[in-house]
Short mmCIF file of C-alpha atoms in Angstrom, two decimals:
data_model
loop_
_atom_site.label_atom_id
_atom_site.label_comp_id
_atom_site.label_asym_id
_atom_site.label_seq_id
_atom_site.Cartn_x
_atom_site.Cartn_y
_atom_site.Cartn_z
CA MET A 24 92.70 140.95 31.58
CA VAL A 25 92.91 143.40 28.66
CA ILE A 26 90.33 142.84 25.92
CA SER A 27 89.86 144.82 22.73
CA ILE A 28 86.49 144.99 21.00
CA VAL A 29 87.74 145.22 17.45
CA ASN A 30 86.63 145.31 13.82
CA GLN A 31 87.91 147.84 11.29
CA LYS A 32 84.43 148.06 9.76
CA GLY A 33 82.27 150.81 11.24
CA GLY A 34 78.67 150.34 12.31
CA VAL A 35 79.06 146.87 13.82
CA ALA A 36 78.23 148.00 17.39
CA LYS A 37 81.75 148.05 18.83
CA THR A 38 81.02 150.86 21.27
CA THR A 39 77.61 149.48 22.20
CA THR A 40 79.16 146.07 22.81
CA THR A 41 82.04 147.52 24.83
CA LEU A 42 79.71 149.48 27.10
CA ALA A 43 77.19 146.64 27.43
CA LEU A 44 79.88 144.09 28.29
CA GLY A 45 81.50 146.45 30.81
CA ALA A 46 78.13 147.26 32.42
CA PHE A 47 77.37 143.53 32.68
CA LEU A 48 80.75 142.77 34.28
CA HIS A 49 80.49 145.77 36.61
CA ASP A 50 77.06 144.53 37.74
CA LYS A 51 78.63 141.13 38.49
CA GLY A 52 81.09 142.78 40.86
CA ARG A 53 84.09 142.91 38.53
CA LYS A 54 86.30 145.98 38.49
CA VAL A 55 86.20 147.41 34.96
CA LEU A 56 88.24 150.03 33.13
CA PHE A 57 87.11 151.29 29.72
CA VAL A 58 89.67 152.75 27.30
CA ASP A 59 88.17 154.81 24.48
CA LEU A 60 90.66 154.59 21.59
CA ASP A 61 88.31 155.97 18.92
CA SER A 62 88.73 159.60 17.83
CA GLN A 63 84.94 159.83 17.42
CA CYS A 64 84.78 159.66 21.26
CA ASN A 65 81.45 157.83 21.18
CA LEU A 66 82.00 155.88 24.39
CA THR A 67 83.43 158.96 26.14
CA HIS A 68 80.41 161.06 25.21
CA THR A 69 77.87 158.32 25.89
CA VAL A 70 78.97 158.07 29.54
CA GLY A 71 78.85 161.87 29.85
CA ILE A 72 82.56 162.73 29.99
CA GLN A 73 83.63 166.08 28.59
CA GLU A 74 87.08 166.49 27.00
CA SER A 75 88.45 168.69 29.79
CA GLY A 76 91.04 166.48 31.48
CA PRO A 77 93.81 164.08 30.46
CA THR A 78 92.93 161.67 27.65
CA VAL A 79 94.21 158.42 26.23
CA LEU A 80 96.42 160.42 23.84
CA ASP A 81 98.13 162.09 26.80
CA ILE A 82 99.01 158.78 28.41
CA MET A 83 100.21 157.30 25.12
CA ASP A 84 102.41 160.39 24.71
CA HIS A 85 103.70 159.89 28.28
CA LYS A 86 102.51 163.40 29.15
CA GLU A 87 100.25 162.02 31.90
CA LEU A 88 100.28 158.91 34.06
CA ALA A 89 97.49 156.50 33.13
CA GLY A 90 95.99 156.72 36.61
CA ASP A 91 95.64 160.48 36.31
CA ALA A 92 93.46 160.10 33.20
CA VAL A 93 90.95 157.75 34.85
CA VAL A 94 87.41 159.11 35.28
CA HIS A 95 84.99 157.31 37.61
CA THR A 96 81.49 156.57 36.28
CA GLN A 97 78.53 154.42 37.28
CA TRP A 98 79.65 151.76 34.78
CA GLY A 99 83.25 151.60 35.94
CA ASP A 100 86.36 153.67 35.30
CA VAL A 101 87.05 155.29 31.91
CA ILE A 102 90.12 156.68 30.17
CA PRO A 103 88.47 159.11 27.75
CA SER A 104 89.26 159.74 24.12
CA THR A 105 89.94 162.93 22.19
CA GLY A 106 89.30 164.03 18.63
CA ASN A 107 93.05 164.60 18.31
CA LEU A 108 93.47 160.84 17.93
CA ALA A 109 92.44 161.35 14.31
CA ILE A 110 96.06 162.24 13.50
CA ALA A 111 97.53 159.24 15.33
CA ASP A 112 98.91 157.59 12.18
CA THR A 113 101.18 160.58 11.55
CA HIS A 114 101.67 161.43 15.22
CA PHE A 115 103.22 158.11 16.28
CA VAL A 116 106.16 157.47 13.96
CA ASP A 117 108.82 156.08 16.31
CA PHE A 118 110.05 152.49 16.30
CA ALA A 119 107.91 151.67 19.35
CA ARG A 120 104.75 153.11 17.77
CA ALA A 121 102.72 149.93 18.43
CA TYR A 122 103.66 149.76 22.13
CA HIS A 123 102.57 153.15 23.50
CA LEU A 124 99.22 151.98 24.89
CA LYS A 125 100.63 148.75 26.30
CA GLU A 126 103.30 150.69 28.21
CA ALA A 127 100.78 153.27 29.44
CA LEU A 128 98.37 150.65 30.81
CA GLU A 129 101.00 148.50 32.48
CA THR A 130 100.64 150.20 35.87
CA LEU A 131 96.84 149.74 35.85
CA ARG A 132 96.54 146.07 34.92
CA GLU A 133 96.65 144.73 38.47
CA GLY A 134 93.96 147.12 39.65
CA TYR A 135 91.21 145.83 37.34
CA ASP A 136 89.60 142.52 36.52
CA PHE A 137 88.90 143.69 32.98
CA ILE A 138 90.27 146.50 30.83
CA LEU A 139 88.03 146.90 27.77
CA ILE A 140 89.37 148.83 24.78
CA ASP A 141 86.92 150.37 22.31
CA THR A 142 88.81 150.54 19.02
CA PRO A 143 88.45 152.78 15.94
CA PRO A 144 86.99 151.60 12.60
CA SER A 145 90.38 151.22 10.91
CA LEU A 146 93.52 149.08 10.95
CA GLY A 147 95.90 151.97 11.65
CA VAL A 148 98.33 152.62 14.48
CA LEU A 149 95.61 152.90 17.12
CA THR A 150 94.23 149.45 16.39
CA MET A 151 97.78 148.08 16.31
CA ASN A 152 98.31 149.59 19.77
CA ALA A 153 95.11 147.97 21.01
CA LEU A 154 96.06 144.54 19.64
CA THR A 155 99.57 144.81 21.09
CA ALA A 156 98.21 145.79 24.50
CA SER A 157 95.51 143.10 24.63
CA ASP A 158 95.38 139.59 25.98
CA SER A 159 92.26 138.72 23.98
CA LEU A 160 89.86 140.06 21.37
CA VAL A 161 86.12 140.07 20.79
CA ILE A 162 85.15 140.67 17.15
CA PRO A 163 81.64 142.11 16.59
CA ALA A 164 80.46 141.45 13.04
CA GLN A 165 77.25 141.93 11.12
CA ALA A 166 75.90 139.09 9.07
CA ASP A 167 76.69 140.75 5.74
CA ARG A 168 79.27 140.45 2.99
CA TYR A 169 81.34 143.45 4.07
CA SER A 170 81.71 142.11 7.59
CA LEU A 171 82.91 138.81 6.17
CA GLU A 172 85.58 140.64 4.20
CA GLY A 173 86.45 142.78 7.22
CA VAL A 174 86.90 139.77 9.48
CA ALA A 175 89.23 138.17 6.94
CA GLN A 176 91.34 141.36 6.77
CA LEU A 177 91.38 141.60 10.56
CA TYR A 178 92.74 138.08 10.90
CA GLN A 179 95.60 139.03 8.58
CA THR A 180 96.42 141.91 10.91
CA ILE A 181 96.15 139.64 13.95
CA ASP A 182 98.67 137.28 12.36
CA VAL A 183 101.10 140.19 11.86
CA VAL A 184 100.68 141.33 15.47
CA ARG A 185 101.25 137.80 16.75
CA LYS A 186 104.44 137.59 14.70
CA TYR A 187 105.97 140.94 15.64
CA SER A 188 104.50 142.43 18.82
CA ASN A 189 102.12 140.14 20.75
CA PRO A 190 102.64 136.40 20.19
CA ASN A 191 100.15 135.44 22.90
CA LEU A 192 97.18 137.36 21.49
CA LYS A 193 93.98 135.29 21.56
CA VAL A 194 90.60 135.71 19.88
CA LEU A 195 87.85 134.92 22.37
CA GLY A 196 85.23 134.87 19.67
CA ILE A 197 83.13 136.48 16.97
CA LEU A 198 79.87 138.14 18.07
CA ILE A 199 77.14 138.58 15.47
CA THR A 200 75.46 141.97 15.90
CA ARG A 201 72.51 143.81 14.34
CA TYR A 202 71.07 140.43 13.47
CA THR A 203 67.67 139.55 12.05
CA ASN A 204 66.63 136.00 11.24
CA ARG A 205 63.95 137.27 8.86
CA SER A 206 66.51 137.55 6.08
CA ILE A 207 67.69 134.43 4.28
CA LEU A 208 70.86 136.29 3.29
CA ARG A 209 71.61 137.21 6.91
CA ARG A 210 71.13 133.61 8.02
CA THR A 211 73.40 132.40 5.22
CA VAL A 212 76.14 134.91 6.07
CA ALA A 213 75.84 134.02 9.75
CA GLN A 214 76.48 130.40 8.83
CA THR A 215 79.49 131.48 6.78
CA LEU A 216 80.84 133.46 9.74
CA GLY A 217 80.54 130.26 11.72
CA GLN A 218 82.61 128.46 9.10
CA VAL A 219 85.22 131.26 9.18
CA ALA A 220 85.39 130.97 12.97
CA GLU A 221 85.79 127.19 12.78
CA ALA A 222 88.51 127.46 10.13
CA ARG A 223 90.45 129.85 12.38
CA ASP A 224 89.79 127.74 15.48
CA THR A 225 87.77 130.64 16.88
CA HIS A 226 84.63 130.54 18.99
CA LEU A 227 81.41 131.92 17.49
CA PHE A 228 79.34 133.23 20.36
CA GLU A 229 75.95 131.54 20.58
CA ALA A 230 74.41 134.86 21.59
CA ARG A 231 73.38 137.04 18.67
CA ILE A 232 72.58 140.71 19.15
CA ARG A 233 69.33 141.41 17.38
CA GLU A 234 68.62 144.68 15.57
CA CYS A 235 66.77 146.79 18.12
CA VAL A 236 65.75 150.45 18.30
CA ALA A 237 66.44 150.44 22.05
CA ILE A 238 70.18 150.40 21.31
CA SER A 239 70.18 153.79 19.55
CA GLU A 240 67.71 155.15 22.11
CA ALA A 241 70.05 154.15 24.95
CA GLN A 242 72.94 155.92 23.20
CA THR A 243 70.85 159.07 22.84
CA LYS A 244 70.00 158.94 26.55
CA GLY A 245 73.69 158.46 27.45
CA THR A 246 73.33 155.10 29.12
CA ASP A 247 73.84 151.36 28.60
CA ILE A 248 71.18 149.04 27.24
CA PHE A 249 70.57 147.36 30.62
CA SER A 250 69.84 150.64 32.39
CA TYR A 251 67.69 151.94 29.54
CA ASN A 252 65.32 149.02 28.94
CA LYS A 253 65.56 145.75 30.87
CA ARG A 254 63.04 144.02 28.60
CA SER A 255 64.28 144.82 25.10
CA ASN A 256 65.58 142.15 22.74
CA ALA A 257 69.02 143.72 22.81
CA THR A 258 69.08 143.63 26.62
CA GLN A 259 68.30 139.93 26.60
CA ASP A 260 70.90 139.30 23.91
CA TYR A 261 73.68 141.24 25.66
CA GLN A 262 72.79 139.50 28.91
CA ALA A 263 73.26 136.15 27.15
CA PHE A 264 76.53 137.35 25.58
CA GLY A 265 77.89 138.60 28.90
CA THR A 266 77.04 135.31 30.60
CA GLU A 267 78.69 133.33 27.80
CA PHE A 268 81.74 135.62 27.82
CA LEU A 269 82.26 135.39 31.57
CA SER A 270 81.84 131.63 31.53
CA MET A 271 84.50 131.32 28.81
CA VAL A 272 86.96 133.56 30.65
CA GLU A 273 86.54 131.73 33.96
CA GLU A 274 86.90 128.37 32.24
CA LYS A 275 90.15 129.49 30.60
CA LYS A 276 91.51 130.63 33.98
CA LYS A 277 91.02 127.12 35.37
CA LYS A 278 93.18 125.57 32.64
#
């Protein structure tokens, strides 16, 4: 199953959520592949991979086979990113520009239970590739006005992708991140996100990822939140999210 963690707004914990979800699934015995599609290379650097071998750009360019770019880590396998992805919008200009990642990953799908794609903070060609390659999406969003606007714009893009390149694309749900219930505004926006999800027939995950210093500390240490601090609020929240996510996926498989 290929799942993109996507939101064109930066700072909503896409990379943190991707790594935490993958670490949770890996711990549950699932075979996980991470694909870092962000030119900032945050996931690649967090898991300690240096840009010395084949990257996701190489496999999208058909210069390397996808399997040759895979790096093994304690959290699962990773196809690393490269800063050269920053020019992707001008680099991929052919008629099949939205299909490069889908084609590259095709040979790996059967070897993994979950392929998790960490996407860039934009709606350019890289995000279009991620949406075209994916079966489902998880949308991290902060409980603020800009996230509300970003989610609305993202749904417009999802509609375009469904029409032209991936008619079966599903949204598994919206995950509220960096949350604090001490703010009336945050609680109000969270309720509005719930209304947006309901209007789009989308699940709003019950788990909410609370603002927590342990998240940035784990990134600095180059590890996931579970390995860094088993007792933090964020650890508990991502544990609840992972459980909810896996339950949803397994339920859908039964139908």
